[in-house]
C-alpha atoms as a PDB file:
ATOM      1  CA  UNK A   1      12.193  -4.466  37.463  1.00  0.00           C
ATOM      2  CA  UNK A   2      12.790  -6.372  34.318  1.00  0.00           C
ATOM      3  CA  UNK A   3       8.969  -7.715  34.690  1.00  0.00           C
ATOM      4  CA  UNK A   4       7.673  -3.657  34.848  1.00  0.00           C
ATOM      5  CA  UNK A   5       9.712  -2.899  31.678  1.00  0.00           C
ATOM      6  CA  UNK A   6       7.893  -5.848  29.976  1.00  0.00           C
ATOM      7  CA  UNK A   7       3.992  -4.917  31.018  1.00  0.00           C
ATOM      8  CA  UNK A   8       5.165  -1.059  29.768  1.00  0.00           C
ATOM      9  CA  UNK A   9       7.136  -2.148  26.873  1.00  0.00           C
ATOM     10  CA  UNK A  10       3.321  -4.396  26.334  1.00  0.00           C
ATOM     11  CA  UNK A  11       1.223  -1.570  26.663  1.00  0.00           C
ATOM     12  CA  UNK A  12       3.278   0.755  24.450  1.00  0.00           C
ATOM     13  CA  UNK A  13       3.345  -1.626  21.627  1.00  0.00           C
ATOM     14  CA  UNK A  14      -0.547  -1.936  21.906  1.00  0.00           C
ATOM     15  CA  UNK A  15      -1.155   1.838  22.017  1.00  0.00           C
ATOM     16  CA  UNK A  16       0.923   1.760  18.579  1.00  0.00           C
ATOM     17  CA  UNK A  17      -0.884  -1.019  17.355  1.00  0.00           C
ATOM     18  CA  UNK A  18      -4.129   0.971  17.698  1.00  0.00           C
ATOM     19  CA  UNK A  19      -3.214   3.511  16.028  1.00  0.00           C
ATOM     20  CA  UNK A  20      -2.229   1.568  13.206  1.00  0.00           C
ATOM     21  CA  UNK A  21      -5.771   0.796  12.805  1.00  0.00           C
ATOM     22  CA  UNK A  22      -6.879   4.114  13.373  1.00  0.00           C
ATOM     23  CA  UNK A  23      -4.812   5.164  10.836  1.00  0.00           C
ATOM     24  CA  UNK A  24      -5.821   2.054   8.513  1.00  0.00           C
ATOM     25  CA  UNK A  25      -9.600   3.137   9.340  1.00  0.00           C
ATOM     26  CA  UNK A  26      -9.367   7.023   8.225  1.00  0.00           C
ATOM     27  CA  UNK A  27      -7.774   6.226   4.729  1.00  0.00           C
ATOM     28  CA  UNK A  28     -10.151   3.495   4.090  1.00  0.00           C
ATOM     29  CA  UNK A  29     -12.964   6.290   4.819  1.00  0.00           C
ATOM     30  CA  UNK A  30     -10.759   8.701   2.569  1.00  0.00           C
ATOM     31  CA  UNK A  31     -10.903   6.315  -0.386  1.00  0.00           C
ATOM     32  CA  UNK A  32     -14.249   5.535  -0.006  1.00  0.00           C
ATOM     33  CA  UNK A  33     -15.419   9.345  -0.050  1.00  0.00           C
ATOM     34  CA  UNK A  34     -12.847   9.998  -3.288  1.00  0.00           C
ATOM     35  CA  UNK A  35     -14.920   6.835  -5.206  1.00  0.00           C
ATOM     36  CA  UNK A  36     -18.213   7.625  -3.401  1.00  0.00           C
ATOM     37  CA  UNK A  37     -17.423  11.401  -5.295  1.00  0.00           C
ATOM     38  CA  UNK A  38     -16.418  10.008  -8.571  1.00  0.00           C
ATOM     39  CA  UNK A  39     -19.739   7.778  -8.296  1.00  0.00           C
ATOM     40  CA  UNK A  40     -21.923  11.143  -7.715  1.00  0.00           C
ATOM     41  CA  UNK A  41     -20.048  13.346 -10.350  1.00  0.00           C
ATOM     42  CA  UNK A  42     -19.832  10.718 -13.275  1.00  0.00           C
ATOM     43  CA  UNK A  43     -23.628  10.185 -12.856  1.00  0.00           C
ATOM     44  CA  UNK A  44     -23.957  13.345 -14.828  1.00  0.00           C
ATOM     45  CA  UNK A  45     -24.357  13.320 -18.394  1.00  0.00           C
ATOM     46  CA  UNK A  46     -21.246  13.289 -20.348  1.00  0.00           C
ATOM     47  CA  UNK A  47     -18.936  12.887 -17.119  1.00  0.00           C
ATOM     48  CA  UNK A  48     -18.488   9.265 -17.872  1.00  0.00           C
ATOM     49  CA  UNK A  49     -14.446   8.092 -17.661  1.00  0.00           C
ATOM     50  CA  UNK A  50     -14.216   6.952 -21.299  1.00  0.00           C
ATOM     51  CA  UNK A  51     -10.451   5.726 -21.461  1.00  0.00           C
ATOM     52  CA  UNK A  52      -9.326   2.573 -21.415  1.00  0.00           C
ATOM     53  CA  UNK A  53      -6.568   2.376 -18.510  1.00  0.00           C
ATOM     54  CA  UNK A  54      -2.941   1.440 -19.426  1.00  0.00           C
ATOM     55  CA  UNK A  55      -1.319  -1.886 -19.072  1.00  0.00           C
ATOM     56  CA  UNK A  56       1.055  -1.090 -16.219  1.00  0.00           C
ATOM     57  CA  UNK A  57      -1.858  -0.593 -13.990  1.00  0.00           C
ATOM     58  CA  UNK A  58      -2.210  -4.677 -14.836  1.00  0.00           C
ATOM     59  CA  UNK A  59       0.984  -5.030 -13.924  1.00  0.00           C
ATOM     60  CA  UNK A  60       1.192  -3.064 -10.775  1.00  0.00           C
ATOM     61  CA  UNK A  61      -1.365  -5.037  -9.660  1.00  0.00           C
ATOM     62  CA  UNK A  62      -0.049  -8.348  -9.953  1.00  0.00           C
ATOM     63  CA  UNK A  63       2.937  -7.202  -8.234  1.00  0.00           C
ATOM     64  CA  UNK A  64       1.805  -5.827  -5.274  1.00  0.00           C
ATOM     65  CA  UNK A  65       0.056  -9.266  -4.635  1.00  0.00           C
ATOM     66  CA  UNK A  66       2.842 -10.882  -5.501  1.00  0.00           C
ATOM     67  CA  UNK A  67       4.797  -8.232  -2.670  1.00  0.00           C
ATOM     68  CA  UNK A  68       1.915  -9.238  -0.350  1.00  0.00           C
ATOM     69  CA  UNK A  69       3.436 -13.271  -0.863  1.00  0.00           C
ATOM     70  CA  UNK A  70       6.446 -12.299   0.010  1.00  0.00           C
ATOM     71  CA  UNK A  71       5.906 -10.078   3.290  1.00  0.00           C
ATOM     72  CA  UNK A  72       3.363 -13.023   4.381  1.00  0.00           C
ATOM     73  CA  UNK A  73       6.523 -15.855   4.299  1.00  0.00           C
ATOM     74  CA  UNK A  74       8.974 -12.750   5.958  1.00  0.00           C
ATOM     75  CA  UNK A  75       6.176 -12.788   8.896  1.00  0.00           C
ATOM     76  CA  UNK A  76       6.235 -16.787   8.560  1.00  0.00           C
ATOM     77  CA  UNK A  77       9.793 -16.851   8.503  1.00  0.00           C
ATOM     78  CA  UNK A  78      10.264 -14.271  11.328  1.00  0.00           C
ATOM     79  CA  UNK A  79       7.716 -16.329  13.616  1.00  0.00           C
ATOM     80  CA  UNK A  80       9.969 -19.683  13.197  1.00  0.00           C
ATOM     81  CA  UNK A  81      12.829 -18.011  14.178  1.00  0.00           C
ATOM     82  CA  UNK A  82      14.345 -18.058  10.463  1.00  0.00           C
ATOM     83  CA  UNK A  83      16.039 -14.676  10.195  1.00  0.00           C
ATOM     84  CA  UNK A  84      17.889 -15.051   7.162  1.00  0.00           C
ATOM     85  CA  UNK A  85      14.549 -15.730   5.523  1.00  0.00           C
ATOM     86  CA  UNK A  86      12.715 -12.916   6.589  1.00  0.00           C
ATOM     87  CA  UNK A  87      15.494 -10.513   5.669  1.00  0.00           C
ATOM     88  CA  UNK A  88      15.276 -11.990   2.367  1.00  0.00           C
ATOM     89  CA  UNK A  89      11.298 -12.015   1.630  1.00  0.00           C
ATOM     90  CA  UNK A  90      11.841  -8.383   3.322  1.00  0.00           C
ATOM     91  CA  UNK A  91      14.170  -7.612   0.779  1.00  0.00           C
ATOM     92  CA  UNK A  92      11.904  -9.513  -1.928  1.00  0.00           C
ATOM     93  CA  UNK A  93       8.643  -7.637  -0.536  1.00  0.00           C
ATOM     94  CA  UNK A  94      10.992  -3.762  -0.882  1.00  0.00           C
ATOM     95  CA  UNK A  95      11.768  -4.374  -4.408  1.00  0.00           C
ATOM     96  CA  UNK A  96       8.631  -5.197  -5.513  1.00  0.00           C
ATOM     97  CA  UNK A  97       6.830  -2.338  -3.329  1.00  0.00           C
ATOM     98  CA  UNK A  98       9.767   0.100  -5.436  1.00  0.00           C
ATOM     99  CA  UNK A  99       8.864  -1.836  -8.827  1.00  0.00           C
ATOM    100  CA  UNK A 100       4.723  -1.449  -7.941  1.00  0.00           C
ATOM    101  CA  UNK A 101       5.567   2.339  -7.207  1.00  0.00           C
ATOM    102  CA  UNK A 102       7.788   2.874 -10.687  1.00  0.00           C
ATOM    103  CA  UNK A 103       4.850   0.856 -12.927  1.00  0.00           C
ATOM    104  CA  UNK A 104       2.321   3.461 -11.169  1.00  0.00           C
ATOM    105  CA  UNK A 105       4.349   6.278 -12.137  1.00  0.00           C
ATOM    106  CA  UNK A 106       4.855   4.841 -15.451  1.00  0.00           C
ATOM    107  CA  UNK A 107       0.698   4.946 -15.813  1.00  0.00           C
ATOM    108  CA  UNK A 108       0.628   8.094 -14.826  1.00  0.00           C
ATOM    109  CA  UNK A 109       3.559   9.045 -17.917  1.00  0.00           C
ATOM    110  CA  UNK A 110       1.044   7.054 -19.969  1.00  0.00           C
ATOM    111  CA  UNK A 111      -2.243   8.660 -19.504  1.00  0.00           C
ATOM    112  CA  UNK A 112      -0.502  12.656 -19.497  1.00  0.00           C
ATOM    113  CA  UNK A 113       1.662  11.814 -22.571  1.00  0.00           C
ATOM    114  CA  UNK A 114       0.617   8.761 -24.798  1.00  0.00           C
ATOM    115  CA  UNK A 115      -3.094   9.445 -24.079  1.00  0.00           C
ATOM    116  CA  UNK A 116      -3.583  13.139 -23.464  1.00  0.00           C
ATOM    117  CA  UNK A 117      -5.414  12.634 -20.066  1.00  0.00           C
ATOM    118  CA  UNK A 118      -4.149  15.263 -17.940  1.00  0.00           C
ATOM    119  CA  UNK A 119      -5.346  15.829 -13.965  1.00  0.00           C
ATOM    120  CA  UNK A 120      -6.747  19.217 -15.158  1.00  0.00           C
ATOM    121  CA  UNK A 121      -9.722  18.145 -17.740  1.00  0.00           C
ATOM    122  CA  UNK A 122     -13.036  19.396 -18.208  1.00  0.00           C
ATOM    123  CA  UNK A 123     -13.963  15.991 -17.394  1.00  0.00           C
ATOM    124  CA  UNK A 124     -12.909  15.773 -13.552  1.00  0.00           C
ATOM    125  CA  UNK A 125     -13.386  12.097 -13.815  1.00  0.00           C
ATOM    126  CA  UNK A 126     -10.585  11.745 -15.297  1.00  0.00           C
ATOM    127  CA  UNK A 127      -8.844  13.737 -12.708  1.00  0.00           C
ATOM    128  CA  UNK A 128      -9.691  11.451  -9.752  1.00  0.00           C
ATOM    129  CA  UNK A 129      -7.972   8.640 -11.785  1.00  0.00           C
ATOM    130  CA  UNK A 130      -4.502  10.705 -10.601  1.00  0.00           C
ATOM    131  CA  UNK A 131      -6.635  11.527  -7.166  1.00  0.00           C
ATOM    132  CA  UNK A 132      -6.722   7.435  -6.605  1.00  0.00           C
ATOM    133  CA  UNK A 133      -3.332   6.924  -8.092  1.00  0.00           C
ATOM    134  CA  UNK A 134      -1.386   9.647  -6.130  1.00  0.00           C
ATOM    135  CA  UNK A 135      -3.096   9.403  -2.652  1.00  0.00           C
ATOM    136  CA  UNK A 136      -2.589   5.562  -2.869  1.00  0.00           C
ATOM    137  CA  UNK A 137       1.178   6.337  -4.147  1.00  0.00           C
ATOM    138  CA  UNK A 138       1.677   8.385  -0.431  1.00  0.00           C
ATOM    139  CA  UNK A 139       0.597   5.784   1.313  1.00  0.00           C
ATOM    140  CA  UNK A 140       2.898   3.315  -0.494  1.00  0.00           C
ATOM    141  CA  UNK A 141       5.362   5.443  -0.093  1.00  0.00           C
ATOM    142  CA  UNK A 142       4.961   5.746   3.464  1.00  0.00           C
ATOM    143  CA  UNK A 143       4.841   1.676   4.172  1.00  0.00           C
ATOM    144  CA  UNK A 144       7.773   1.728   2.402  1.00  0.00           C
ATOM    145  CA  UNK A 145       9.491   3.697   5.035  1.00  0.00           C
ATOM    146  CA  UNK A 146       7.724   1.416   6.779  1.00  0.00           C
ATOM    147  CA  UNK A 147       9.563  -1.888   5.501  1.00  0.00           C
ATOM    148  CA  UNK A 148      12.970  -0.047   5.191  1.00  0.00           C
ATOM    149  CA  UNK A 149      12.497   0.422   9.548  1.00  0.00           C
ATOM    150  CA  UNK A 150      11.400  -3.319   9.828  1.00  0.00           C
ATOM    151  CA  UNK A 151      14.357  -4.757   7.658  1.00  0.00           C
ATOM    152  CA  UNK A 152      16.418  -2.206   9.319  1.00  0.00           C
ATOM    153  CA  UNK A 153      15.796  -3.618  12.879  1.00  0.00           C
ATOM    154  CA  UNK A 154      16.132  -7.270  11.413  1.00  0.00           C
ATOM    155  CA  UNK A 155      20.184  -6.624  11.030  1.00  0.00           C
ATOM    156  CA  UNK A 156      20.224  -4.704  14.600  1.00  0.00           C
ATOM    157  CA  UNK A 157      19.020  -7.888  16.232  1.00  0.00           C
ATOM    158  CA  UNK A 158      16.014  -6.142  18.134  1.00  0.00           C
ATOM    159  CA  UNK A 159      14.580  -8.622  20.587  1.00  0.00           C
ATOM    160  CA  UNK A 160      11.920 -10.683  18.680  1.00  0.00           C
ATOM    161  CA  UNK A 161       8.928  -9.609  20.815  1.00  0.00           C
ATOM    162  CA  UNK A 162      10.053  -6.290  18.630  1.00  0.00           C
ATOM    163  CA  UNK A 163      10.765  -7.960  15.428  1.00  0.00           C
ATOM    164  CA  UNK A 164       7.304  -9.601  15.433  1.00  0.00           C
ATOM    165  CA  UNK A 165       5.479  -6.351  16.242  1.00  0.00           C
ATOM    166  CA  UNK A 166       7.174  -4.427  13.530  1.00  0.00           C
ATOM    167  CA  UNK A 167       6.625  -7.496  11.436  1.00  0.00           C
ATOM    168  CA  UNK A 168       2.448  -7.128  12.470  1.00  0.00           C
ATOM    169  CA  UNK A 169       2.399  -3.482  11.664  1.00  0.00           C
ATOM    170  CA  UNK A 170       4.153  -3.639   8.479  1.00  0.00           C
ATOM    171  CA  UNK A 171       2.361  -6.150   7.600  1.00  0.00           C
ATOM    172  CA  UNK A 172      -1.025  -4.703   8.324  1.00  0.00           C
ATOM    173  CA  UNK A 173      -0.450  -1.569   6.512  1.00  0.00           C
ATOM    174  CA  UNK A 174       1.122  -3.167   3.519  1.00  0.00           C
ATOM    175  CA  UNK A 175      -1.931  -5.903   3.044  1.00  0.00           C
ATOM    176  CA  UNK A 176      -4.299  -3.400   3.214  1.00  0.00           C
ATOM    177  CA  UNK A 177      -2.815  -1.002   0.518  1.00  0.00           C
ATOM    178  CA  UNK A 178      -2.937  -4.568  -1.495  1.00  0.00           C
ATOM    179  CA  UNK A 179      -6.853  -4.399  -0.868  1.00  0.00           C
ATOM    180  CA  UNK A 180      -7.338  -1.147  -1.620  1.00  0.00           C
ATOM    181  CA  UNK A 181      -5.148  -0.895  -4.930  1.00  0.00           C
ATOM    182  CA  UNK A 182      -7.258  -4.127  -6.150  1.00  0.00           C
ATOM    183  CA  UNK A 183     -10.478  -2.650  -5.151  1.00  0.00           C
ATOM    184  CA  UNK A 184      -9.267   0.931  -7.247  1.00  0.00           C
ATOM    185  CA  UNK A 185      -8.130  -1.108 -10.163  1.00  0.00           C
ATOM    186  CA  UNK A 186     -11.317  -2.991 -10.490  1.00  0.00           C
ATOM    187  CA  UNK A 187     -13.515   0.579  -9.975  1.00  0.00           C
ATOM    188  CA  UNK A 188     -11.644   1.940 -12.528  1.00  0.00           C
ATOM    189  CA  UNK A 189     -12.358  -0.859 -15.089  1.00  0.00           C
ATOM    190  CA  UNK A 190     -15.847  -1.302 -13.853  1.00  0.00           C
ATOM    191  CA  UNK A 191     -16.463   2.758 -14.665  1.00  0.00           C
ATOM    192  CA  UNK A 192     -14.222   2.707 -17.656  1.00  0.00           C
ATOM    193  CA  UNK A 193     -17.238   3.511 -19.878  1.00  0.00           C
END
């Protein structure tokens, strides 16, 4: 009985699994077709971005790598058995995921109030600079919830075939919004002009 609950519990985690990269799949097509658009309506004459972005976005950056450090040694730590250490880097990776998510919304204060670059311009180019910045904030916010639910079932002592799968997904998701934020930062400077 115990052996049936094992090939179900198996199959279950799988399904989730591949519809983690589903998921993953669809918003890496969404991103592409938001640049892809930027690309075909700043070819235009006089579309071009023409603003230098702000510092924080420098900063967010090197955070979220820095966050992607830290959930690599909780996944380390997790698969040597070392549960106080992966609640820790857990807890390391969540408040630099919060700080990446404040500096973002502290780019966005910068750009509508220091540089008069609002999401409604003439110049929709400058719009899709909140379009990257605010569908990229979703789904931060959502691997947050994400990390909250793995640290969460770190202090109920799920079994570990559970703690490493949460460990994968989270994971996953969260090293992939570290791609895509670098590869939006460096379109953005690339099309600053």
């Amino acid at each position: 009985m115990a052996r049936m609950e094992q090939d179900n519990d198996r199959l279950n985690l799988g399904a989730k699994k591949f519809n983690m990269w589903i998921f993953i799949f669809t918003s890496f097509m969404l991103f592409a077709a938001f640049t892809s658009g930027f690309i075909v309506y700043s070819g235009g004459s006089g579309h071009g971005l023409n603003v230098i972005m702000p510092q924080s976005f420098l900063y967010s950056t090197i955070v979220i790598v820095l966050s992607s450090g830290s959930l690599f040694l909780a996944s380390k730590a997790a698969k040597a058995l070392q549960f106080d250490k992966q609640k820790l880097y857990l807890w390391i990776t969540l408040g630099l995921g919060l700080a990446f998510f404040a500096l973002q919304i502290y780019a966005c204060y910068v750009l509508t109030f220091k540089m008069q670059i609002y999401f409604v311009d003439p110049n929709a180019s400058r719009s899709f600079v909140y379009v990257f910045v605010g569908a990229h904030l979703v789904h931060i916010f959502a691997a947050l919830l994400l990390l909250i639910n793995t640290l969460i079932g770190t202090y109920r002592n799920i079994p570990q075939v559970r703690n490493m799968f949460k460990m994968e997904l989270t994971s996953i998701f969260w090293h992939f919004l570290d791609i895509i934020w670098i590869y939006l930062y460096v379109f953005l400077l690339l099309n600053h002009n």
